[in-house]
Amino acid sequence: MAISMANDNIVVRTSERAALKRCPMKWWWSWRNGLEPNATDSKLWFGGGMHQALAAWYLLGSQRGPHPAETWVRFTNNEERYIRNNSGLINQDQWVEARELGIAILDEYVREYGRDEQWDVIATEQQFQALINAEVFEGRKIVYVGTFDGVYRDLSTGKLWLMEHKTASNTPNTGYLELDDQAGSYFMVAENVLRHKGIMAPGEKLEGIMYNFLRKALPDDRPTNAKGQALNKNGSVSKNQPKPLFMRYPAWRNDAQRAKMRTNVINEVQLMLAYRGHQLGLTKTPTHDCQWDCEFFQMCQLHEAGEDWTEFRDAMFHKRDPYSDHRVAMKSA
């Protein structure tokens, strides 16, 4: 949306940049028009609940909060009440399945990693508003806003790492993580944010990003041998071994990557402003993924065919302020 505040600064967040690069039309509808589907997106819902559970688990220091499965159950109960009260639409079988899946994943997560005693958490669910100076905007500056999952000190090495929790349907492909915009943008600002708050000392540095993947699958309940291999009923080693439910992947980052991310943000804001000022006409980026990864797919079909897409918009979407969770903080910053 690149909202202009009272001081005429330009506000932007990572999810907006992702929408712009995925498809300018999607960005326009979601961030400029503020459209949000009336129906809950199951992928975002599940990932959001997992984040809440882990945020409540990783308290500051080496203490841990309530078992993440307990937080997950509270989250699903609250969401069930919300959806019933606001839409009346819920498939009970699917809801129970998702709830039980989350419980199983988080139970297994704690069995796998224990209490992560070596993680000394120094920041958790850190909301930020970071100023990015840019000479190309006639005196205006970019305010980059967002929330990163946390930062911890690995007590075994003394190194500081940015946390990035992710849920995935399959074993993650880590090849793209060196170019990951989301966590990369958090790495860009996290050191300055935490130094400003007095949490990091001036000479301390972040080592990189620790990606913490949780795969959306039930634990394999087959018996195993001493090597941890799943066995058939006759005791032989199965050819079909389970994929790992969890993966932690360290991605080292440096100052050059931080500077390049800043340049990327500036360039993308220029593109947003060109669309907003009608120096560029909006385009679409159709791919075979549109049917599952874009909430505007059906509306886009109507729009492309020259049919009355506005009636569909009014029936299936509502308007929201995509920056509402940052407005109060920005005013007081």
Tab-separated table of C-alpha atoms in Angstrom:
chain	number	residue	atom	x	y	z
A	1	MET	CA	0.000	0.000	0.000
A	2	ALA	CA	2.927	2.259	0.721
A	3	ILE	CA	0.766	4.437	2.956
A	4	SER	CA	1.702	8.103	3.263
A	5	MET	CA	1.628	9.100	6.924
A	6	ALA	CA	1.203	12.657	8.256
A	7	ASN	CA	4.918	13.314	7.847
A	8	ASP	CA	4.705	11.918	4.303
A	9	ASN	CA	7.033	9.006	4.962
A	10	ILE	CA	6.451	5.840	2.943
A	11	VAL	CA	5.479	2.765	4.958
A	12	VAL	CA	6.062	-0.741	3.623
A	13	ARG	CA	6.227	-4.296	4.955
A	14	THR	CA	7.610	-7.597	3.689
A	15	SER	CA	4.282	-9.231	2.823
A	16	GLU	CA	3.413	-6.241	0.646
A	17	ARG	CA	6.686	-6.565	-1.250
A	18	ALA	CA	6.002	-10.284	-1.745
A	19	ALA	CA	2.535	-9.553	-3.160
A	20	LEU	CA	3.952	-6.970	-5.582
A	21	LYS	CA	6.545	-9.384	-6.938
A	22	ARG	CA	4.061	-12.249	-7.154
A	23	CYS	CA	1.584	-10.194	-9.183
A	24	PRO	CA	1.040	-6.407	-9.433
A	25	MET	CA	-2.735	-6.901	-9.737
A	26	LYS	CA	-2.800	-9.008	-6.592
A	27	TRP	CA	-0.779	-6.313	-4.805
A	28	TRP	CA	-3.175	-3.603	-5.975
A	29	TRP	CA	-6.299	-5.393	-4.789
A	30	SER	CA	-4.813	-6.562	-1.501
A	31	TRP	CA	-2.665	-3.607	-0.449
A	32	ARG	CA	-4.055	-0.571	-2.279
A	33	ASN	CA	-7.722	-1.590	-2.064
A	34	GLY	CA	-7.278	-3.435	1.229
A	35	LEU	CA	-9.349	-6.444	0.108
A	36	GLU	CA	-9.356	-9.555	2.290
A	37	PRO	CA	-11.388	-12.746	1.692
A	38	ASN	CA	-14.341	-13.383	3.968
A	39	ALA	CA	-13.298	-17.043	4.233
A	40	THR	CA	-10.318	-18.102	6.359
A	41	ASP	CA	-7.220	-19.184	4.405
A	42	SER	CA	-6.341	-22.596	5.852
A	43	LYS	CA	-2.616	-22.267	5.091
A	44	LEU	CA	-2.318	-18.897	6.823
A	45	TRP	CA	-4.540	-20.058	9.671
A	46	PHE	CA	-2.412	-23.121	10.430
A	47	GLY	CA	0.888	-21.269	10.174
A	48	GLY	CA	-0.423	-18.426	12.329
A	49	GLY	CA	-1.450	-20.844	15.059
A	50	MET	CA	1.941	-22.566	15.004
A	51	HIS	CA	3.656	-19.193	15.352
A	52	GLN	CA	1.518	-18.324	18.364
A	53	ALA	CA	2.315	-21.643	19.994
A	54	LEU	CA	6.072	-21.260	19.516
A	55	ALA	CA	6.042	-17.589	20.551
A	56	ALA	CA	4.453	-18.562	23.875
A	57	TRP	CA	6.957	-21.427	24.286
A	58	TYR	CA	10.188	-19.463	23.709
A	59	LEU	CA	10.095	-16.958	26.548
A	60	LEU	CA	12.994	-14.589	27.207
A	61	GLY	CA	16.066	-16.280	28.619
A	62	SER	CA	16.205	-20.050	28.777
A	63	GLN	CA	12.784	-20.375	30.402
A	64	ARG	CA	9.961	-21.937	28.447
A	65	GLY	CA	6.291	-21.153	28.594
A	66	PRO	CA	3.269	-23.460	28.360
A	67	HIS	CA	3.643	-26.541	26.201
A	68	PRO	CA	3.082	-25.345	22.607
A	69	ALA	CA	0.299	-27.908	22.107
A	70	GLU	CA	-1.647	-26.240	24.936
A	71	THR	CA	-1.384	-22.853	23.231
A	72	TRP	CA	-2.409	-24.447	19.935
A	73	VAL	CA	-5.574	-25.927	21.499
A	74	ARG	CA	-6.541	-22.530	22.927
A	75	PHE	CA	-5.909	-20.959	19.512
A	76	THR	CA	-8.116	-23.460	17.679
A	77	ASN	CA	-10.903	-23.126	20.249
A	78	ASN	CA	-10.898	-19.342	19.903
A	79	GLU	CA	-10.793	-19.543	16.117
A	80	GLU	CA	-13.673	-22.032	16.057
A	81	ARG	CA	-15.826	-19.658	18.097
A	82	TYR	CA	-14.866	-16.753	15.837
A	83	ILE	CA	-15.688	-18.570	12.607
A	84	ARG	CA	-18.978	-19.949	13.932
A	85	ASN	CA	-20.046	-16.491	15.143
A	86	ASN	CA	-18.999	-14.640	12.011
A	87	SER	CA	-19.784	-17.034	9.191
A	88	GLY	CA	-21.438	-20.146	10.573
A	89	LEU	CA	-19.323	-22.136	8.114
A	90	ILE	CA	-17.146	-24.868	9.517
A	91	ASN	CA	-16.529	-28.461	8.518
A	92	GLN	CA	-16.280	-30.209	11.880
A	93	ASP	CA	-14.356	-33.207	10.554
A	94	GLN	CA	-11.722	-31.047	8.885
A	95	TRP	CA	-11.512	-28.794	11.928
A	96	VAL	CA	-10.892	-31.710	14.295
A	97	GLU	CA	-8.342	-33.134	11.856
A	98	ALA	CA	-6.381	-29.863	11.745
A	99	ARG	CA	-6.564	-29.449	15.503
A	100	GLU	CA	-5.332	-32.982	16.175
A	101	LEU	CA	-2.605	-32.608	13.552
A	102	GLY	CA	-1.280	-29.514	15.287
A	103	ILE	CA	-1.293	-31.229	18.676
A	104	ALA	CA	0.618	-34.222	17.274
A	105	ILE	CA	3.218	-32.013	15.562
A	106	LEU	CA	3.887	-29.911	18.646
A	107	ASP	CA	4.008	-32.910	20.992
A	108	GLU	CA	6.609	-34.463	18.710
A	109	TYR	CA	8.464	-31.132	18.435
A	110	VAL	CA	9.013	-31.009	22.207
A	111	ARG	CA	10.077	-34.669	22.211
A	112	GLU	CA	12.573	-33.878	19.431
A	113	TYR	CA	14.157	-30.725	20.856
A	114	GLY	CA	13.257	-30.797	24.528
A	115	ARG	CA	13.358	-27.346	26.091
A	116	ASP	CA	16.192	-26.095	23.864
A	117	GLU	CA	18.270	-25.308	26.943
A	118	GLN	CA	21.066	-23.963	24.720
A	119	TRP	CA	18.773	-21.233	23.357
A	120	ASP	CA	19.007	-18.069	25.458
A	121	VAL	CA	16.245	-15.950	23.931
A	122	ILE	CA	16.930	-12.189	23.978
A	123	ALA	CA	13.922	-11.059	21.902
A	124	THR	CA	10.624	-12.644	20.950
A	125	GLU	CA	7.827	-11.553	18.581
A	126	GLN	CA	9.668	-8.260	18.129
A	127	GLN	CA	7.594	-5.620	16.371
A	128	PHE	CA	9.651	-2.911	14.682
A	129	GLN	CA	9.475	0.318	12.713
A	130	ALA	CA	12.817	0.963	11.025
A	131	LEU	CA	13.750	4.055	9.020
A	132	ILE	CA	15.419	3.495	5.651
A	133	ASN	CA	16.904	6.650	4.152
A	134	ALA	CA	16.563	6.984	0.394
A	135	GLU	CA	17.471	10.057	-1.674
A	136	VAL	CA	15.197	9.082	-4.563
A	137	PHE	CA	11.946	10.079	-2.819
A	138	GLU	CA	12.338	13.873	-2.633
A	139	GLY	CA	12.952	14.065	1.099
A	140	ARG	CA	10.560	11.283	2.073
A	141	LYS	CA	11.910	8.247	3.865
A	142	ILE	CA	10.853	4.618	3.933
A	143	VAL	CA	9.564	3.238	7.226
A	144	TYR	CA	9.948	-0.534	7.123
A	145	VAL	CA	7.568	-2.249	9.566
A	146	GLY	CA	7.077	-5.837	10.629
A	147	THR	CA	7.530	-8.431	13.360
A	148	PHE	CA	10.341	-10.979	13.543
A	149	ASP	CA	9.986	-14.228	15.481
A	150	GLY	CA	12.879	-13.629	17.831
A	151	VAL	CA	16.617	-13.675	18.453
A	152	TYR	CA	18.514	-16.124	20.636
A	153	ARG	CA	22.073	-16.666	21.807
A	154	ASP	CA	23.391	-20.182	21.272
A	155	LEU	CA	24.993	-20.853	24.646
A	156	SER	CA	27.228	-23.549	23.151
A	157	THR	CA	28.923	-21.050	20.801
A	158	GLY	CA	27.959	-17.591	22.076
A	159	LYS	CA	26.620	-16.681	18.615
A	160	LEU	CA	23.394	-14.713	18.082
A	161	TRP	CA	20.823	-16.021	15.605
A	162	LEU	CA	17.604	-14.627	14.191
A	163	MET	CA	14.733	-17.140	14.607
A	164	GLU	CA	12.456	-17.878	11.674
A	165	HIS	CA	9.705	-20.430	12.310
A	166	LYS	CA	8.117	-21.938	9.201
A	167	THR	CA	5.503	-24.608	8.527
A	168	ALA	CA	5.707	-26.643	5.334
A	169	SER	CA	3.620	-29.360	3.696
A	170	ASN	CA	6.692	-31.174	2.368
A	171	THR	CA	10.361	-31.480	3.226
A	172	PRO	CA	11.596	-27.926	2.604
A	173	ASN	CA	13.814	-27.020	-0.309
A	174	THR	CA	16.542	-24.936	1.297
A	175	GLY	CA	18.121	-23.720	-1.935
A	176	TYR	CA	16.156	-20.461	-2.007
A	177	LEU	CA	16.870	-19.462	1.581
A	178	GLU	CA	20.004	-17.480	0.743
A	179	LEU	CA	17.686	-15.148	-1.224
A	180	ASP	CA	14.710	-15.336	1.145
A	181	ASP	CA	13.097	-11.902	1.278
A	182	GLN	CA	11.081	-12.344	4.447
A	183	ALA	CA	13.764	-13.385	6.916
A	184	GLY	CA	16.369	-11.444	4.929
A	185	SER	CA	14.464	-8.219	5.500
A	186	TYR	CA	14.274	-8.989	9.229
A	187	PHE	CA	18.031	-9.586	9.258
A	188	MET	CA	18.410	-6.184	7.564
A	189	VAL	CA	16.826	-4.335	10.498
A	190	ALA	CA	17.146	-6.616	13.553
A	191	GLU	CA	20.592	-5.520	14.748
A	192	ASN	CA	19.711	-1.822	14.706
A	193	VAL	CA	16.314	-2.449	16.311
A	194	LEU	CA	17.792	-4.478	19.172
A	195	ARG	CA	20.698	-2.083	19.711
A	196	HIS	CA	18.243	0.816	19.852
A	197	LYS	CA	16.312	-1.054	22.542
A	198	GLY	CA	19.491	-1.816	24.488
A	199	ILE	CA	19.104	-5.568	23.974
A	200	MET	CA	22.259	-6.010	21.839
A	201	ALA	CA	25.579	-4.391	22.717
A	202	PRO	CA	27.189	-2.103	20.079
A	203	GLY	CA	29.839	-4.650	19.111
A	204	GLU	CA	27.543	-7.658	18.893
A	205	LYS	CA	26.521	-9.114	15.533
A	206	LEU	CA	23.901	-11.499	14.275
A	207	GLU	CA	25.457	-14.633	12.841
A	208	GLY	CA	22.570	-15.273	10.467
A	209	ILE	CA	19.100	-16.817	10.345
A	210	MET	CA	18.141	-20.120	11.941
A	211	TYR	CA	15.211	-21.536	9.977
A	212	ASN	CA	13.055	-23.784	12.142
A	213	PHE	CA	10.842	-25.912	9.867
A	214	LEU	CA	7.847	-27.909	11.076
A	215	ARG	CA	6.340	-30.241	8.486
A	216	LYS	CA	2.554	-30.603	8.510
A	217	ALA	CA	2.351	-34.374	8.894
A	218	LEU	CA	1.536	-36.930	11.586
A	219	PRO	CA	4.455	-38.695	13.282
A	220	ASP	CA	5.235	-42.144	11.895
A	221	ASP	CA	4.083	-44.669	14.522
A	222	ARG	CA	5.857	-47.714	13.079
A	223	PRO	CA	8.409	-49.488	15.302
A	224	THR	CA	12.056	-48.608	14.659
A	225	ASN	CA	15.421	-50.329	15.050
A	226	ALA	CA	18.484	-49.040	16.918
A	227	LYS	CA	19.329	-46.780	13.979
A	228	GLY	CA	15.891	-45.182	14.040
A	229	GLN	CA	14.795	-46.860	10.789
A	230	ALA	CA	11.098	-47.711	10.432
A	231	LEU	CA	10.359	-51.436	10.328
A	232	ASN	CA	7.814	-53.574	8.552
A	233	LYS	CA	5.507	-55.897	10.500
A	234	ASN	CA	7.964	-58.759	9.930
A	235	GLY	CA	10.805	-56.738	11.489
A	236	SER	CA	12.631	-55.945	8.241
A	237	VAL	CA	13.700	-52.417	7.411
A	238	SER	CA	11.015	-50.661	5.375
A	239	LYS	CA	11.905	-49.264	1.969
A	240	ASN	CA	9.507	-46.406	2.707
A	241	GLN	CA	11.253	-44.393	5.401
A	242	PRO	CA	9.466	-41.367	6.886
A	243	LYS	CA	10.511	-37.885	5.926
A	244	PRO	CA	11.773	-35.792	8.840
A	245	LEU	CA	9.074	-33.807	10.617
A	246	PHE	CA	11.503	-31.065	11.614
A	247	MET	CA	14.536	-29.362	10.165
A	248	ARG	CA	16.775	-26.585	11.423
A	249	TYR	CA	18.787	-24.862	8.756
A	250	PRO	CA	21.332	-22.124	9.518
A	251	ALA	CA	21.707	-19.482	6.796
A	252	TRP	CA	24.730	-17.285	7.435
A	253	ARG	CA	24.292	-13.638	6.418
A	254	ASN	CA	26.692	-10.705	6.145
A	255	ASP	CA	26.714	-6.923	5.849
A	256	ALA	CA	26.829	-7.055	2.047
A	257	GLN	CA	23.565	-9.012	1.982
A	258	ARG	CA	22.049	-6.555	4.435
A	259	ALA	CA	22.993	-3.644	2.166
A	260	LYS	CA	21.644	-5.432	-0.906
A	261	MET	CA	18.320	-6.043	0.837
A	262	ARG	CA	18.085	-2.332	1.578
A	263	THR	CA	18.640	-1.583	-2.127
A	264	ASN	CA	15.955	-4.130	-3.052
A	265	VAL	CA	13.459	-2.441	-0.737
A	266	ILE	CA	14.177	0.995	-2.229
A	267	ASN	CA	13.815	-0.319	-5.786
A	268	GLU	CA	10.527	-2.051	-5.020
A	269	VAL	CA	9.081	1.038	-3.321
A	270	GLN	CA	9.936	2.991	-6.481
A	271	LEU	CA	7.940	0.439	-8.446
A	272	MET	CA	4.984	0.725	-6.049
A	273	LEU	CA	4.967	4.488	-6.392
A	274	ALA	CA	5.088	4.225	-10.190
A	275	TYR	CA	1.960	2.027	-10.125
A	276	ARG	CA	0.247	4.341	-7.664
A	277	GLY	CA	1.031	7.396	-9.757
A	278	HIS	CA	-0.098	5.627	-12.968
A	279	GLN	CA	3.320	5.996	-14.587
A	280	LEU	CA	3.024	2.235	-15.060
A	281	GLY	CA	-0.077	0.281	-15.972
A	282	LEU	CA	-1.001	-2.690	-13.788
A	283	THR	CA	-0.198	-6.144	-15.121
A	284	LYS	CA	-1.026	-9.706	-14.039
A	285	THR	CA	1.335	-12.616	-13.504
A	286	PRO	CA	-0.695	-15.772	-14.249
A	287	THR	CA	0.948	-19.094	-13.388
A	288	HIS	CA	-0.273	-22.622	-12.717
A	289	ASP	CA	-0.094	-21.761	-8.999
A	290	CYS	CA	-2.809	-19.090	-9.155
A	291	GLN	CA	-5.616	-21.536	-8.400
A	292	TRP	CA	-4.177	-22.390	-4.978
A	293	ASP	CA	-1.934	-19.483	-3.995
A	294	CYS	CA	-4.077	-16.470	-4.907
A	295	GLU	CA	-7.269	-15.480	-3.142
A	296	PHE	CA	-8.246	-13.357	-6.143
A	297	PHE	CA	-8.152	-16.142	-8.754
A	298	GLN	CA	-11.886	-16.285	-9.517
A	299	MET	CA	-12.254	-12.517	-9.417
A	300	CYS	CA	-9.271	-12.197	-11.735
A	301	GLN	CA	-10.933	-14.540	-14.243
A	302	LEU	CA	-14.030	-12.312	-14.295
A	303	HIS	CA	-11.878	-9.190	-14.566
A	304	GLU	CA	-9.877	-10.648	-17.448
A	305	ALA	CA	-13.067	-11.665	-19.311
A	306	GLY	CA	-14.513	-8.162	-19.018
A	307	GLU	CA	-17.400	-9.364	-16.863
A	308	ASP	CA	-18.841	-7.701	-13.757
A	309	TRP	CA	-16.151	-8.635	-11.249
A	310	THR	CA	-17.192	-5.956	-8.733
A	311	GLU	CA	-20.267	-7.899	-7.664
A	312	PHE	CA	-18.060	-10.892	-6.871
A	313	ARG	CA	-15.668	-8.589	-4.992
A	314	ASP	CA	-18.437	-7.138	-2.839
A	315	ALA	CA	-19.838	-10.584	-2.010
A	316	MET	CA	-16.582	-12.415	-1.280
A	317	PHE	CA	-14.276	-9.783	0.219
A	318	HIS	CA	-14.227	-7.136	2.906
A	319	LYS	CA	-11.872	-4.199	3.408
A	320	ARG	CA	-9.216	-4.041	6.094
A	321	ASP	CA	-6.308	-1.785	6.989
A	322	PRO	CA	-3.193	-3.874	6.259
A	323	TYR	CA	-1.142	-1.651	8.550
A	324	SER	CA	-3.531	-1.454	11.499
A	325	ASP	CA	-1.213	-3.393	13.823
A	326	HIS	CA	1.572	-0.865	13.230
A	327	ARG	CA	-0.276	2.455	13.194
A	328	VAL	CA	-0.204	3.121	16.948
A	329	ALA	CA	3.455	2.136	17.186
A	330	MET	CA	4.359	4.328	14.200
A	331	LYS	CA	2.653	7.359	15.720
A	332	SER	CA	4.554	6.961	18.962
A	333	ALA	CA	7.899	6.081	17.339
